[in-house]
C-alpha atoms as one frame of an Amber mdcrd trajectory, in Angstrom:
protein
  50.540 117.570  78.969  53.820 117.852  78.085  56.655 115.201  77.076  60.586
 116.055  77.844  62.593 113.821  75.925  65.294 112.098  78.756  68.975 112.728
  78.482  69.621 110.012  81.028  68.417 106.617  81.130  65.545 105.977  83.149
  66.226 103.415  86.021  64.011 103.361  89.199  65.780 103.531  92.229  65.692
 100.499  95.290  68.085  99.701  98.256  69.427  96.221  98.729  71.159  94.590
 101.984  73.956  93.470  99.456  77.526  94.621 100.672  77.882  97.754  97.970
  80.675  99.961  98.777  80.624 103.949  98.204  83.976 105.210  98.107  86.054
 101.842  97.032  88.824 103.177  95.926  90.040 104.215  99.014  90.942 100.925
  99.460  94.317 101.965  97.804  95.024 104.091 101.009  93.863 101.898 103.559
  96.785  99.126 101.952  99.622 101.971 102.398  98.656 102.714 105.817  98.909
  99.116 106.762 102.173  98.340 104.334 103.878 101.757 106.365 103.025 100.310
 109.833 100.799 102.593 110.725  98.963 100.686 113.768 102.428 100.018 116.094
 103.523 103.583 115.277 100.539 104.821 116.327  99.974 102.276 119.141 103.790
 103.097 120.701 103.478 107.013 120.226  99.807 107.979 121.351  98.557 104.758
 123.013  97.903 106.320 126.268  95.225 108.666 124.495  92.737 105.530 124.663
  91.771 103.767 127.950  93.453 100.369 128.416  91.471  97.923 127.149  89.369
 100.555 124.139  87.971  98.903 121.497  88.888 101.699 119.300  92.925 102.531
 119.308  94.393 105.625 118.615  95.604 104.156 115.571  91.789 102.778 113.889
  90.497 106.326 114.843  93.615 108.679 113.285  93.757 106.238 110.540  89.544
 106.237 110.126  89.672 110.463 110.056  92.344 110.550 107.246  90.918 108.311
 105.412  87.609 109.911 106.001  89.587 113.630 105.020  91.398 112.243 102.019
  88.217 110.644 100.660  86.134 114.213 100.702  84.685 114.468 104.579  84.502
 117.540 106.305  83.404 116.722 109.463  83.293 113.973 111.730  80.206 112.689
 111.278  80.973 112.117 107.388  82.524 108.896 109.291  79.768 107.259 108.656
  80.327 107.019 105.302  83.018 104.310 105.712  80.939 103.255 108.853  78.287
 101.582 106.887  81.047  99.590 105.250  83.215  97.776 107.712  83.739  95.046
 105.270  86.514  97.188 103.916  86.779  99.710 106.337  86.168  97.978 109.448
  84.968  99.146 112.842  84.316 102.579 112.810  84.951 104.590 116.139  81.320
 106.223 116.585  81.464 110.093 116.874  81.008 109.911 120.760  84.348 107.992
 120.953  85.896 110.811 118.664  85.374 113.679 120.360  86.614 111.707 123.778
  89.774 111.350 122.224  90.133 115.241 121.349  89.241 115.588 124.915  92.264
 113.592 125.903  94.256 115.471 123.149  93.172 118.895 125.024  94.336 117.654
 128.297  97.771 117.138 127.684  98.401 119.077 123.921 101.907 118.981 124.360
 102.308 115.488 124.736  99.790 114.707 122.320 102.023 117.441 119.471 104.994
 115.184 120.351 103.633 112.172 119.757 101.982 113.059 116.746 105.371 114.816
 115.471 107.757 111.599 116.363 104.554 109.240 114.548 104.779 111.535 111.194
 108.627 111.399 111.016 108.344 107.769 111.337 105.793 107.288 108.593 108.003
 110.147 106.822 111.020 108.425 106.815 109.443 104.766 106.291 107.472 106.278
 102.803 110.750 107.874 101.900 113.098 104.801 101.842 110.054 103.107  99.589
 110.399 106.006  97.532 113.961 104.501  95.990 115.335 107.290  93.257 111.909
 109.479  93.837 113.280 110.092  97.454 112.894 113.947  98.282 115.927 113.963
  99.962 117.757 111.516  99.070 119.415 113.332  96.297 120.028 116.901  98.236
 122.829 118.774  97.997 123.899 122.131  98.365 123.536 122.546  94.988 120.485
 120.743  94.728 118.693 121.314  98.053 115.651 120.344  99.528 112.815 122.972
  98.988 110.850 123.848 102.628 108.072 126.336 101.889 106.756 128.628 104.634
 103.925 130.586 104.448 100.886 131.569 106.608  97.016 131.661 105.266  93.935
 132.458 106.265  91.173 129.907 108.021  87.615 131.784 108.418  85.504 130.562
 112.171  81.983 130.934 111.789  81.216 130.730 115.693  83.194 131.539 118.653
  86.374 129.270 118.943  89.264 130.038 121.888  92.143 132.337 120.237  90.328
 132.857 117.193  90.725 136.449 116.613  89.774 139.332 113.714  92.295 138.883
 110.695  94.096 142.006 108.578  91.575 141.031 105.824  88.815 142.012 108.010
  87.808 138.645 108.895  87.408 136.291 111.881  89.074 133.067 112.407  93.023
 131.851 112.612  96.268 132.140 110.439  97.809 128.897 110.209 101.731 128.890
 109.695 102.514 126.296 107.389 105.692 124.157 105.928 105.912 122.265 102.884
 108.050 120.536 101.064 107.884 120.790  96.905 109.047 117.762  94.961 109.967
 119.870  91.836 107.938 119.903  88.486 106.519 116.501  87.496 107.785 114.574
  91.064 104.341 115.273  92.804 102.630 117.580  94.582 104.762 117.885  97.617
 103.686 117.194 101.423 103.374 119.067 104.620 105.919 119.101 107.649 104.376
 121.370 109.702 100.948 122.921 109.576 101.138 125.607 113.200  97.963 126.710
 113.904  97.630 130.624 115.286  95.428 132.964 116.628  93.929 135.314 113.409
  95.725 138.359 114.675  98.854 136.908 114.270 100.803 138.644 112.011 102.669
 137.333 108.757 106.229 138.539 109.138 106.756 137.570 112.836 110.402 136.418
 112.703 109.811 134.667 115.470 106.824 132.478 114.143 109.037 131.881 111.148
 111.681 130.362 113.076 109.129 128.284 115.501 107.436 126.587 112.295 110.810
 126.305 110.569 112.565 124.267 113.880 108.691 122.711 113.923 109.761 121.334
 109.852 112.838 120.237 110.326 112.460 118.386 113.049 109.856 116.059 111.071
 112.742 115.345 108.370 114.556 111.872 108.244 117.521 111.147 110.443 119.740
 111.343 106.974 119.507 115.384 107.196 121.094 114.882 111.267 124.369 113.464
 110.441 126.338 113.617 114.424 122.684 115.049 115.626 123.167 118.236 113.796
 121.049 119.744 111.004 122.933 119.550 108.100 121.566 123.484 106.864 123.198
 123.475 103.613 121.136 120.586 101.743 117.929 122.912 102.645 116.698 126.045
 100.925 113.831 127.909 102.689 111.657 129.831 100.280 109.450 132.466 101.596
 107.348 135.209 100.920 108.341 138.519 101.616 107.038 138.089 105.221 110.219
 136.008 105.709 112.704 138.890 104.600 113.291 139.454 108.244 117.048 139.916
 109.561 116.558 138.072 112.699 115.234 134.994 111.005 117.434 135.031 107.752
 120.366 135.051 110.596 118.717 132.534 112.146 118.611 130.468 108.969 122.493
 131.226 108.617 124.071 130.364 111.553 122.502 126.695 111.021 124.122 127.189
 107.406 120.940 126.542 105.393 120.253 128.757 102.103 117.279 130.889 101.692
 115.340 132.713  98.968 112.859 135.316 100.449 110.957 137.698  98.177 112.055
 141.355  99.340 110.205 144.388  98.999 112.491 147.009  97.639 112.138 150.234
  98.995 110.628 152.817  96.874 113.705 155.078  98.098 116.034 152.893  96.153
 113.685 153.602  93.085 117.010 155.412  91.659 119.400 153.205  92.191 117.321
 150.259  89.777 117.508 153.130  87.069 121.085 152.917  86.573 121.194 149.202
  85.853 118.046 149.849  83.486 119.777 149.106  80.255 119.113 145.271  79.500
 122.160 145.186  77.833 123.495 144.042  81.923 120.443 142.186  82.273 119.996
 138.310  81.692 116.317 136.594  80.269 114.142 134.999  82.530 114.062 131.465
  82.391 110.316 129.339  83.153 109.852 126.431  84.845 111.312 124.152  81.783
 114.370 126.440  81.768 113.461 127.918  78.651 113.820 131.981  77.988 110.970
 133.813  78.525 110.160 136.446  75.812 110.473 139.795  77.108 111.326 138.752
  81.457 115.036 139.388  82.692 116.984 138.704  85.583 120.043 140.862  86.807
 121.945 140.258  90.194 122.085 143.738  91.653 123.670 143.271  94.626 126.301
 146.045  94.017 123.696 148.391  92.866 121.482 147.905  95.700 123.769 148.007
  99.240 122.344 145.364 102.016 122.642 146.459 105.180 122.781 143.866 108.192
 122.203 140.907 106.084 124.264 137.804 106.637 127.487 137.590 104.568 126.842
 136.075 101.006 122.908 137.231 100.957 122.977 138.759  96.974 119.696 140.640
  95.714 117.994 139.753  92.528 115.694 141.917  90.198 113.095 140.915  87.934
 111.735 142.506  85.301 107.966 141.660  83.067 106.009 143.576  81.437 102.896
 144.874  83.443 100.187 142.875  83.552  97.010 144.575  81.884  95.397 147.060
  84.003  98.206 146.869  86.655  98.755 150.500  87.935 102.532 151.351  87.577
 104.530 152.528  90.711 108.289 154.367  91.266 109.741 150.849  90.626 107.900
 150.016  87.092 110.280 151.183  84.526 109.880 151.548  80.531 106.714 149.267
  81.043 108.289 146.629  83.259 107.384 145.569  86.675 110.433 144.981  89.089
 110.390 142.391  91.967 113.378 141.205  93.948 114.370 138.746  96.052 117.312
 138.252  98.508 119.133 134.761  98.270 122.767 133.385  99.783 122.393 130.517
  97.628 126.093 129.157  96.317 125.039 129.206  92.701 125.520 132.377  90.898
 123.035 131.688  87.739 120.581 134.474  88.251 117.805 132.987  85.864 117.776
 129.596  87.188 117.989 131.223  91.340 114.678 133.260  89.982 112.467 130.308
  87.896 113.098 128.028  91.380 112.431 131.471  93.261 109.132 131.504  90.930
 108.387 128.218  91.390 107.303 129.219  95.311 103.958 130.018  94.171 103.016
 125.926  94.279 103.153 126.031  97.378  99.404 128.009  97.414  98.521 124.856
  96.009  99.650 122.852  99.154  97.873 125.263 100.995  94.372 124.828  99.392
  94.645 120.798  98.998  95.712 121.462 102.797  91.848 123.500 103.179  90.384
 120.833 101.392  91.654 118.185 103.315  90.177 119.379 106.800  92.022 122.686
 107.481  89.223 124.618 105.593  86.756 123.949 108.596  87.984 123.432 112.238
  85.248 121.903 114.190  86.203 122.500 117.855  85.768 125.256 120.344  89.125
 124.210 121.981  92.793 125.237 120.478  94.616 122.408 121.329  91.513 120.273
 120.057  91.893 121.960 116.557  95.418 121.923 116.736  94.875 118.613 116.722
  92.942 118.385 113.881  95.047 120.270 111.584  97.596 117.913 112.298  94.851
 114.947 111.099  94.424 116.775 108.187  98.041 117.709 106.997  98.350 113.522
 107.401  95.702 113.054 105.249  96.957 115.214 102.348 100.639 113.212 102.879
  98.998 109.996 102.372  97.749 110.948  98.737 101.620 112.266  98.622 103.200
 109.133  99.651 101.440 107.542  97.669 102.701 109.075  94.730 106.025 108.787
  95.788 105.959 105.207  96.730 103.454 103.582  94.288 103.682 105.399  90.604
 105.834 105.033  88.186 108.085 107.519  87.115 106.438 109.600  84.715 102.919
 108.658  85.489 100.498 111.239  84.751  98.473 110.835  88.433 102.137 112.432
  89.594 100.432 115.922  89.230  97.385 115.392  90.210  96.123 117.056  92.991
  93.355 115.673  95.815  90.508 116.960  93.668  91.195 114.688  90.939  92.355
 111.326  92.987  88.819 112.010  94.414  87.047 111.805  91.370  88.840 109.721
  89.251  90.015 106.640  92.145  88.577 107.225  95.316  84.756 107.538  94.354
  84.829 104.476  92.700  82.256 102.186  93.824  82.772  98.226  94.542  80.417
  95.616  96.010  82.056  92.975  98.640  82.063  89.000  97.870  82.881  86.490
 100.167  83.970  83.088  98.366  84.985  79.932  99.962  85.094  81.871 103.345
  87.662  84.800 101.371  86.534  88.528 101.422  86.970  90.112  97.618  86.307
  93.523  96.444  84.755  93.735  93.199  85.449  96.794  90.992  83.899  97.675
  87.619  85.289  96.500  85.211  84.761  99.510  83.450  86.948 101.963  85.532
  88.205 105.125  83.925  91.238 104.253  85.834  91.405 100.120  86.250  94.832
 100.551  85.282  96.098 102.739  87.594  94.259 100.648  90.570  96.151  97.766
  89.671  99.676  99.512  89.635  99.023 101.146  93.003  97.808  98.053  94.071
 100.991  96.095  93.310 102.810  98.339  93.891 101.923  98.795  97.353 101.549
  95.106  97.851 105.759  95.015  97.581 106.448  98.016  99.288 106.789  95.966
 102.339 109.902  94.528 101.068 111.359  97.367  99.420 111.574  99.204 103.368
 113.398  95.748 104.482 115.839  96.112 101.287 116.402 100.010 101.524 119.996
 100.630 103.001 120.241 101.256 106.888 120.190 104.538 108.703 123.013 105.804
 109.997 122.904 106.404 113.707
């Protein structure tokens, strides 16, 4: 016979009828949703998609699946997770009463996208002015703009959904369009304005989806970026891929005056033209994302090199150079051992390292994208369009409240500022609490021993104020 010596403690295992809690630290979420309002927003904007008289609101059951989302869920039915704690979490809607409501969503989708659109801005705008000094936009300028991301991705459908359609990648599924917004290094992780959900045929460099999610973004920021109802262009910068390179869409993004900085492929023609500026004695070094020089990158604005041809006025082209990664395969554009990219930009500051590091920096943006997957985009559950639509829409709220939360609740500097929804899983929401009730008041007990008891109790406080700080924070103009 033989004997394994334990690594674990042995303990035998029981249940108990006592009021544990799986998941506790959500709590922290479920006190921002109630300090933003979130029940009368979503009670004025989608009450009509619950019968008069429902038990559940519109506003328990959004509120229940982004909680649900945020915690880890995939599906619907992980509801019942927070079900069997309504202590904390209260009534549950069951998954019956769910999938009514996305029937009412499918009926009437646009009415249901507006509501849902005017609801977010709210919350937006409310989790901004909390924000004080950490405000995204609150600082923008045109020489300091306000980052929107756009960029479309890939969402696989392992059964037979409406519009989903074979992809270029030789999959099967959709290609969600979405818009983000990055806070900068060390501000957060940035949030979603728009997540556009499309048929997997569509293709990437559509001008026109470009300027559909872009209007769809914009019209989810705060009412300070509408001064006499009219975007005010020039405190945004799009950044794009080079799907977004497009004449009819940066034109479109001109005549509402915002800047842009769209990766452009440079045509393998125009191979000759980067060999006359190949000295680096013309050539500036590459800054990273502290705005230190990078050994061996450098930056050159070679917009008299390299002509533009029915571009808007101002639009100047920038070259990189690196070395080539190892095992990269050189083409007619990789000179003396360098790789060259470009990118096309009308921004009014001339600094060509600094206009490529923040061109760089477009690459968190991927990271939006798969906290966005992991949050409920990853796996749409129904057969209708609208339906799923809907969903994504759930889920982009669900990443934004782990956003807003940053924003509104941490201290500047915090570490949990860069974490993304991975770690706030592990590390706050999984921890576990048990539920008193003591001279007829409800307390949540948390272990004492929390890896992160500290950080509980700021967010806690925090949030407790945050209340007051939306009464203090300065009115809107109108």
């Amino acid at each position: 016979m033989h004997h394994f010596t334990r690594l674990f403690p042995a303990a035998a295992v029981g249940f108990t009828g006592q009021s544990l809690v799986s998941h506790a630290g959500t709590k922290i979420l479920t006190e921002l949703i109630d300090a933003l309002g979130f029940r009368g927003l979503c009670e004025d904007r989608l009450g009509q998609f619950a019968p008069s008289g429902a038990r559940h609101r519109p506003g328990r059951l959004i509120a229940s699946l982004a909680l649900m989302l945020a915690g880890g869920g995939e599906h619907v039915s992980d509801l019942d997770m927070l079900r069997s704690s309504p202590g904390i979490f209260g009534p549950v809607p069951s998954n019956a009463t769910v999938s009514r409501f996305f029937e009412r969503t499918v009926a009437n989708p646009e009415l249901f996208s507006y509501g849902f659109e005017t609801l977010t801005r709210e919350l937006r705008s409310r989790a901004w002015d909390a924000a004080g000094n950490f405000e995204p936009g609150g600082q923008a300028t045109a020489a300091d703009p306000l980052i929107v991301d756009l960029d479309a991705t890939l969402v696989t459908s392992h059964s037979d959904k409406e519009l989903a359609a074979g992809t270029y990648k030789g999959g099967y599924g959709f290609s969600p369009f979405i818009a983000s917004i990055d806070y900068g290094t060390g501000n957060g992780t940035g949030e979603i304005l728009a997540c556009v959900l499309r048929p997997g045929s569509a293709g990437a460099n559509s001008a026109d989806d470009h300027i559909r999610v872009f209007e769809t973004a914009t019209a989810q920021l705060p009412e300070s970026f509408f001064p006499d109802g009219k975007l005010d262009g020039q405190r945004i910068l799009v950044r794009t891929d080079s799907a977004g390179a497009s004449r009819k869409f940066l034109w479109h993004l001109h005549s509402l005056g915002v800047q842009f900085s769209v990766s452009y492929p440079v045509p393998a023609a125009k191979a000759h033209m980067i060999d006359w500026i190949n000295d680096k004695q013309y050539w500036q070094p590459a800054l990273d994302q502290h705005g230190t020089d990078r050994t061996n990158a450098w930056v050159i604005n070679a917009t008299e090199v390299i002509p533009l041809k029915d571009y808007p006025p101002g639009t100047n082209i920038y070259l990189r150079a690196e070395p080539l990664h190892p095992g990269a395969a050189p083409t007619l554009l990789n000179l003396d051992g360098h790789r060259i990219t470009a990118f096309l930009t009308n921004a009014p500051r001339w600094h060509g390292p600094f206009l490529d590091a923040r061109h760089r920096a477009r690459g968190r943006c991927e990271n939006r994208i798969k906290t966005l997957k992991n949050t409920g985009l990853g796996k749409l559950p129904f057969y209708d369009f609208a339906a799923n639509q809907a969903w994504a829409n759930i889920a982009a709220l669900a990443l934004n409240l782990t956003s807003w939360l940053q924003l509104t609740a941490l201290p500047e500097g915090h570490h949990a500022r860069s974490w993304d929804i991975k770690r706030w899983r592990y590390r706050l929401f999984a921890t576990a609490g048990k539920i008193i009730t003591r001279a007829r008041r409800r307390t949540l007990l948390l272990p004492d021993r929390a890896p992160e008891k500290q950080l509980i109790t700021v967010l806690l406080d925090r949030i407790k104020d945050l209340p007051a700080r939306l009464k203090s924070a300065p009115a809107k103009p109108t």
